[in-house]
Coordinates of C-alpha atoms in Angstrom, one line a residue:
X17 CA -29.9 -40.4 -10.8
X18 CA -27.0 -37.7 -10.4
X19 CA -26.9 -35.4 -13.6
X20 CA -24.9 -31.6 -14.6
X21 CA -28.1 -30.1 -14.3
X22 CA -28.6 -31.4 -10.8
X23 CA -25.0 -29.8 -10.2
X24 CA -25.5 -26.9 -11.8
X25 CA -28.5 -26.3 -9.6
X26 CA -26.5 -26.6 -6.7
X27 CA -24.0 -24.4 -7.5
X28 CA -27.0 -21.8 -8.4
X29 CA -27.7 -21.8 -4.9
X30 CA -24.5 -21.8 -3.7
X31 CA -23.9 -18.2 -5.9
X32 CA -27.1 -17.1 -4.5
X33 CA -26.1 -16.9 -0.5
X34 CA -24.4 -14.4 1.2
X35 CA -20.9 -15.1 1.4
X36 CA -20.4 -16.5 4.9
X37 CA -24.0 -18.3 4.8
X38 CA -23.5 -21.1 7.0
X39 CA -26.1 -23.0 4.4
X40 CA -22.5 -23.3 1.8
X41 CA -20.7 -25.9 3.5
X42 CA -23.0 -28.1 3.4
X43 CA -24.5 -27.4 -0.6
X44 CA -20.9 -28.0 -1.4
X45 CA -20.8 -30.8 0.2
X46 CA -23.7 -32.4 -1.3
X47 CA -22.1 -31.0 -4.9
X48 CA -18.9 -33.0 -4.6
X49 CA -20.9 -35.8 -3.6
X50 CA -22.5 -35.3 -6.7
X51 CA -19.0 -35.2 -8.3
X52 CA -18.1 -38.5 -7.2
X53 CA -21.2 -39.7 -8.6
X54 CA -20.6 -38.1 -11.9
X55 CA -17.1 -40.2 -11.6
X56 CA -15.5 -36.6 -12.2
X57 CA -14.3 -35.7 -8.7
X58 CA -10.9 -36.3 -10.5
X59 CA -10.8 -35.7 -14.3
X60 CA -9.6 -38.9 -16.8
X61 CA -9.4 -39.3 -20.2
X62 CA -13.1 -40.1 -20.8
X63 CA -14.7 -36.9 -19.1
X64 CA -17.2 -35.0 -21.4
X65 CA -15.8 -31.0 -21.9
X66 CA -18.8 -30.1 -20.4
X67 CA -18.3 -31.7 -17.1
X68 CA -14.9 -31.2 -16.9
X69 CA -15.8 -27.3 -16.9
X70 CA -18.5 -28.1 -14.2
X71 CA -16.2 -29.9 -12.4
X72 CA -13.4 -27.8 -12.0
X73 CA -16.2 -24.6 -10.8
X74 CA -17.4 -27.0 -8.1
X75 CA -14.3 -27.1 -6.6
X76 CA -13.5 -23.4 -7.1
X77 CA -16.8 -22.0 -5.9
X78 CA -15.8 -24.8 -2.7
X79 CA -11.9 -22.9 -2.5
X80 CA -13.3 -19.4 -2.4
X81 CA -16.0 -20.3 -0.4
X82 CA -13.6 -21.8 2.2
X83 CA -11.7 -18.8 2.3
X84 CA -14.4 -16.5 3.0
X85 CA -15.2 -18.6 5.9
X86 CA -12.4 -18.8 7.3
X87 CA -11.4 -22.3 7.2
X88 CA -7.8 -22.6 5.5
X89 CA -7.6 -26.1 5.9
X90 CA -10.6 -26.9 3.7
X91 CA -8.8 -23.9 1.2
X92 CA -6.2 -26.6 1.0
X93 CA -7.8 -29.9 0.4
X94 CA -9.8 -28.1 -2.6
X95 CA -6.7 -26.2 -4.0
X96 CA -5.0 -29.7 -4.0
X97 CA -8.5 -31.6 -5.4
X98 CA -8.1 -28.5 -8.1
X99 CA -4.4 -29.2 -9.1
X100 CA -5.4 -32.4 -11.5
X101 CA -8.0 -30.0 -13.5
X102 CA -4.9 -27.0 -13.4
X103 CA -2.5 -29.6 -15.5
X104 CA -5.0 -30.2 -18.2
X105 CA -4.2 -28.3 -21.7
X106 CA -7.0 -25.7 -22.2
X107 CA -8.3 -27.7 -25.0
X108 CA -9.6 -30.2 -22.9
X109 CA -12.4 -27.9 -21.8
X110 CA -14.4 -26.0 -24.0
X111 CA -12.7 -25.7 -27.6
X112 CA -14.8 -22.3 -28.2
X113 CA -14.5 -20.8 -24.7
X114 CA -12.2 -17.4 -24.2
X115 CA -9.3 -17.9 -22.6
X116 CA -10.5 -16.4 -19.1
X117 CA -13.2 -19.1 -19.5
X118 CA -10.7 -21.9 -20.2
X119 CA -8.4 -20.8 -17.5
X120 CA -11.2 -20.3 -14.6
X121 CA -10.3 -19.1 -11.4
X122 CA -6.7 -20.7 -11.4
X123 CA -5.1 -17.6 -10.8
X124 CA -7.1 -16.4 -7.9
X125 CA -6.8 -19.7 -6.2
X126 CA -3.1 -20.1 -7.4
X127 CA -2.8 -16.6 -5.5
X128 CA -4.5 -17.3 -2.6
X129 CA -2.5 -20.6 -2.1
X130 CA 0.7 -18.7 -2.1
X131 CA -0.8 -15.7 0.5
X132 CA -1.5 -18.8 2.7
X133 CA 1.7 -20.2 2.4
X134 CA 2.9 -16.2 3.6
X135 CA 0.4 -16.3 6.5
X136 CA 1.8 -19.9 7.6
X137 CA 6.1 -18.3 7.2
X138 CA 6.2 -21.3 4.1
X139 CA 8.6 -19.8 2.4
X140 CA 10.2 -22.6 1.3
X141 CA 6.9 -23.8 -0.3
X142 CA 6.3 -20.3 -1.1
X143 CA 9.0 -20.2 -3.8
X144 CA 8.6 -23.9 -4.6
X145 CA 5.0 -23.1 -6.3
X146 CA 5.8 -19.7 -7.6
X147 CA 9.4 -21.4 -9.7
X148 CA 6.7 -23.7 -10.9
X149 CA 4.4 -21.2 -12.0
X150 CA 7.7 -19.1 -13.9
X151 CA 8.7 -22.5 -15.7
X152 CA 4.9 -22.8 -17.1
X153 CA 4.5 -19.4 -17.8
X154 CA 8.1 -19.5 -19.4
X155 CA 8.3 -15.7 -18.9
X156 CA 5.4 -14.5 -20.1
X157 CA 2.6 -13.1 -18.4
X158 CA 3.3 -13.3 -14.8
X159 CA 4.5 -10.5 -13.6
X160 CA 0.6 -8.9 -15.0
X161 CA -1.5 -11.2 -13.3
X162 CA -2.6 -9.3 -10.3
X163 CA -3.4 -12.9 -8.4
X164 CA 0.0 -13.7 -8.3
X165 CA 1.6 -10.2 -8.1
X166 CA 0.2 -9.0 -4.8
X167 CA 1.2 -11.5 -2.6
X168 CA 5.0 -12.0 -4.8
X169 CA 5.2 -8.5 -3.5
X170 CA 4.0 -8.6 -0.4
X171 CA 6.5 -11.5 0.5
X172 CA 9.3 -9.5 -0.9
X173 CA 8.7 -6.4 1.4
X174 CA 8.7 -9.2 4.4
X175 CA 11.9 -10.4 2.9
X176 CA 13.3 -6.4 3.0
X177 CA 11.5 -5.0 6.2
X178 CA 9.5 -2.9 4.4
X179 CA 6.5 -3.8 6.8
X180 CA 5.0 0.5 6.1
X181 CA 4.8 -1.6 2.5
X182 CA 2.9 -4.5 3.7
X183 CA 0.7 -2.1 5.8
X184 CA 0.2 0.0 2.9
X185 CA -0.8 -3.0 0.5
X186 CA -3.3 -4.8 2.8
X187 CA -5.1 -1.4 3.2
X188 CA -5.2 0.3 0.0
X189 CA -6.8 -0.4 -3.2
X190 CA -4.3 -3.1 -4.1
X191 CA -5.8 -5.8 -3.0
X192 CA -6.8 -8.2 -5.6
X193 CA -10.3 -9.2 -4.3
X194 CA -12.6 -9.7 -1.6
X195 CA -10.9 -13.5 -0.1
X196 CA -7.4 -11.8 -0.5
X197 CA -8.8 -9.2 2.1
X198 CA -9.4 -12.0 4.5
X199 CA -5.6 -13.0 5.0
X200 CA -5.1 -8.8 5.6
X201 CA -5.2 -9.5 9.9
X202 CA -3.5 -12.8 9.8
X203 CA -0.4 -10.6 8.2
X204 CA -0.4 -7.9 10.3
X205 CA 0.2 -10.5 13.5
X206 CA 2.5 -11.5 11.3
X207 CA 4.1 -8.3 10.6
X208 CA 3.8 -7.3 14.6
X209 CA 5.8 -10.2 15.4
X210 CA 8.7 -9.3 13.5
X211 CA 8.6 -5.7 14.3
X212 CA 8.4 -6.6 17.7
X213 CA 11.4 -9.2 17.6
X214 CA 13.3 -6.6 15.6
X215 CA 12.7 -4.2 18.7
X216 CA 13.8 -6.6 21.1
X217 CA 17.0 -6.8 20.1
X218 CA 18.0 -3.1 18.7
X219 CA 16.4 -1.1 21.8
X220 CA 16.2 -2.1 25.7
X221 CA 13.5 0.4 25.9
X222 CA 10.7 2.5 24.1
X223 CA 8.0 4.9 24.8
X224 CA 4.7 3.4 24.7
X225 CA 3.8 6.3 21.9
X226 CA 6.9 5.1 20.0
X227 CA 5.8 1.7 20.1
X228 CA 2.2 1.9 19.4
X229 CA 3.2 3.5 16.0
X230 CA 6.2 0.5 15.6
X231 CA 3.8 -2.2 15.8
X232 CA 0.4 -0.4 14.2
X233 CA -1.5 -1.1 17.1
X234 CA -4.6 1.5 17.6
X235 CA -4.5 2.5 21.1
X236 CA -1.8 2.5 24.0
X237 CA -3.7 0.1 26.1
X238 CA -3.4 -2.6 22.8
X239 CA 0.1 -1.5 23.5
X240 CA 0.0 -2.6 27.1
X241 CA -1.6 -5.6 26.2
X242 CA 0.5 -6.5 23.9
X243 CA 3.7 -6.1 26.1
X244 CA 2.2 -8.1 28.7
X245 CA 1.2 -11.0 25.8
X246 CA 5.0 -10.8 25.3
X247 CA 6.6 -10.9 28.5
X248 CA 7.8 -7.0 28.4
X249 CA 7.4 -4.8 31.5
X250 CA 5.5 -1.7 31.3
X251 CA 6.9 0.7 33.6
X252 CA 6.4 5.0 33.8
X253 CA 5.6 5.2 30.2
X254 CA 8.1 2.7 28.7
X255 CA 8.2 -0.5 27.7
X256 CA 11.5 -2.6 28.8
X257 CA 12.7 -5.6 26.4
X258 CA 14.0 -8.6 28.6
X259 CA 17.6 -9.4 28.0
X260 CA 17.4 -13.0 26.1
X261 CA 19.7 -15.7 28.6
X262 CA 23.7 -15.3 28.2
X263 CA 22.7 -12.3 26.1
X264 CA 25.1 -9.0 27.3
X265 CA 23.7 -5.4 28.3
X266 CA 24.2 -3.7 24.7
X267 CA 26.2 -0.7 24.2
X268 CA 25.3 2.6 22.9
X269 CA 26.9 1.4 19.7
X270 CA 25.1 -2.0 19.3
X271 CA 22.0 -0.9 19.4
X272 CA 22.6 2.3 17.1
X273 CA 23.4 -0.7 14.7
X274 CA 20.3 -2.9 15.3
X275 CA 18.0 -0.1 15.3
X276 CA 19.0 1.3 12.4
X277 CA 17.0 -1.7 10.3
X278 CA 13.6 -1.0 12.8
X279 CA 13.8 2.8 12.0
X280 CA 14.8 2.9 8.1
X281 CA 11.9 0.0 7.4
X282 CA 9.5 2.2 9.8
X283 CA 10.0 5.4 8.5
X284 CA 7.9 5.2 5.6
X285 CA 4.9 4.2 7.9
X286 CA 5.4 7.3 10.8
X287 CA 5.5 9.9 7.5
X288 CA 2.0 8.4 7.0
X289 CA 1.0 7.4 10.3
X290 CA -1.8 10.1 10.2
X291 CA -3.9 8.8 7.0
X292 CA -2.9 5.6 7.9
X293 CA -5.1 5.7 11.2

């Protein structure tokens, strides 16, 4: 017969592995099996205090777990298995627990959610959650919790260009924690992609130089690479942007004005370019 302490085991091991131990998924698997046995895999009425603490940390250690393998989609379906436990008062858990123990890990899962809905260009669900989390929090609070700051700022610097920002951000110190590191690569395609949209259209040429610093690629040849993945031609030195169809050669003037965005929101990023590398 299923019981917390069997859980509680399980989750013992699961703390003990090393962070991408291919031994997790399945351990968590045979946890929320547990779960379901415990009738607890979604919290009623009826659940003890006690399981509804050991409940909620199943599915947690399972979210964080799925991040640092790599597997968004399983982030998901235990972020979403997590939002019934989220909605309880605090008093439905342990009246004498601190209020970091009542709250959990809500706000590094709530902040991961929203860096995956940045990593997936959900900005419509991006601002959805985070106007739900501003009504609950009703102003106070927010704006402190480093979970949900870094990526509010990080989408605000996509919003504005500032990609040097980004960079900075997924680099430095700033980030929150070890799974927020993870999304770092995923956001820098991301990043390239605009940057290299942007460039399309405000230059019909750069130098490969110019362009490896653009798009914070390492080496010329990722440069190259790059250009070919893209459909640009690599000729003496230069890369040359296809005209889009029934798009006009540009003028001197139009790209002065479409550039100007690429090289104020890059600026920042060349200035450091050295440290950077």
């Amino acid at each position: 017969m299923t019981s917390e302490s069997d859980l509680s085991r399980i989750l013992a091991q699961i703390s003990s592995l090393p962070p991408t131990s291919p031994q997790t998924a399945s351990l968590l698997s045979k946890a929320k099996l547990n779960l379901l046995h415990l009738n607890c895999l979604v919290p009623s009425s009826n659940t003890p205090s006690s399981l509804l603490s050991l409940a909620r940390r199943t599915l947690e250690t399972g979210a964080l777990a799925s991040i640092r393998l790599q597997n968004p989609e399983a982030f998901t379906r235990y972020y979403q298995q997590l939002q019934p436990f989220y909605e309880l008062p605090a008093s439905s858990y342990n009246p004498k627990a601190t209020d970091e123990e009542a709250l959990g890990q809500r706000s590094k899962v709530t902040g991961l959610y929203l860096l995956l809905l940045l990593t997936k260009g959900d900005y419509a669900g991006f601002h959805t959650l985070l106007e739900g989390l501003e009504v609950q929090a009703q102003g106070e609070g927010l704006e402190r919790d480093l979970f949900i700051r870094y990526p509010v700022m990080l989408e605000q610097w996509l919003m504005e260009g500032a990609y040097d920002r980004v960079w900075g951000a997924l680099k430095g110190e700033g980030v929150p924690s070890e799974e927020f590191a993870v999304f770092s690569e995923v956001l820098v395609v991301t990043i390239r992609s605009e940057i290299a949209s942007c460039s399309e259209k405000a230059y019909p040429s750069l130098p490969i130089p110019n362009a490896k610093n653009l798009l914070f690629l390492d080496s010329e040849g990722s440069v190259v690479s790059f250009a070919e993945n893209r459909g640009w031609e690599v000729k003496d030195g230069r890369i040359y942007f296809p005209l889009k169809q029934g798009q006009d050669i540009r003028t001197e003037k139009e790209i002065l004005l479409a550039s100007g965005q690429v090289i104020e929101n890059t600026i920042g990023y060349a200035r450091e370019l050295e440290t950077i590398v």
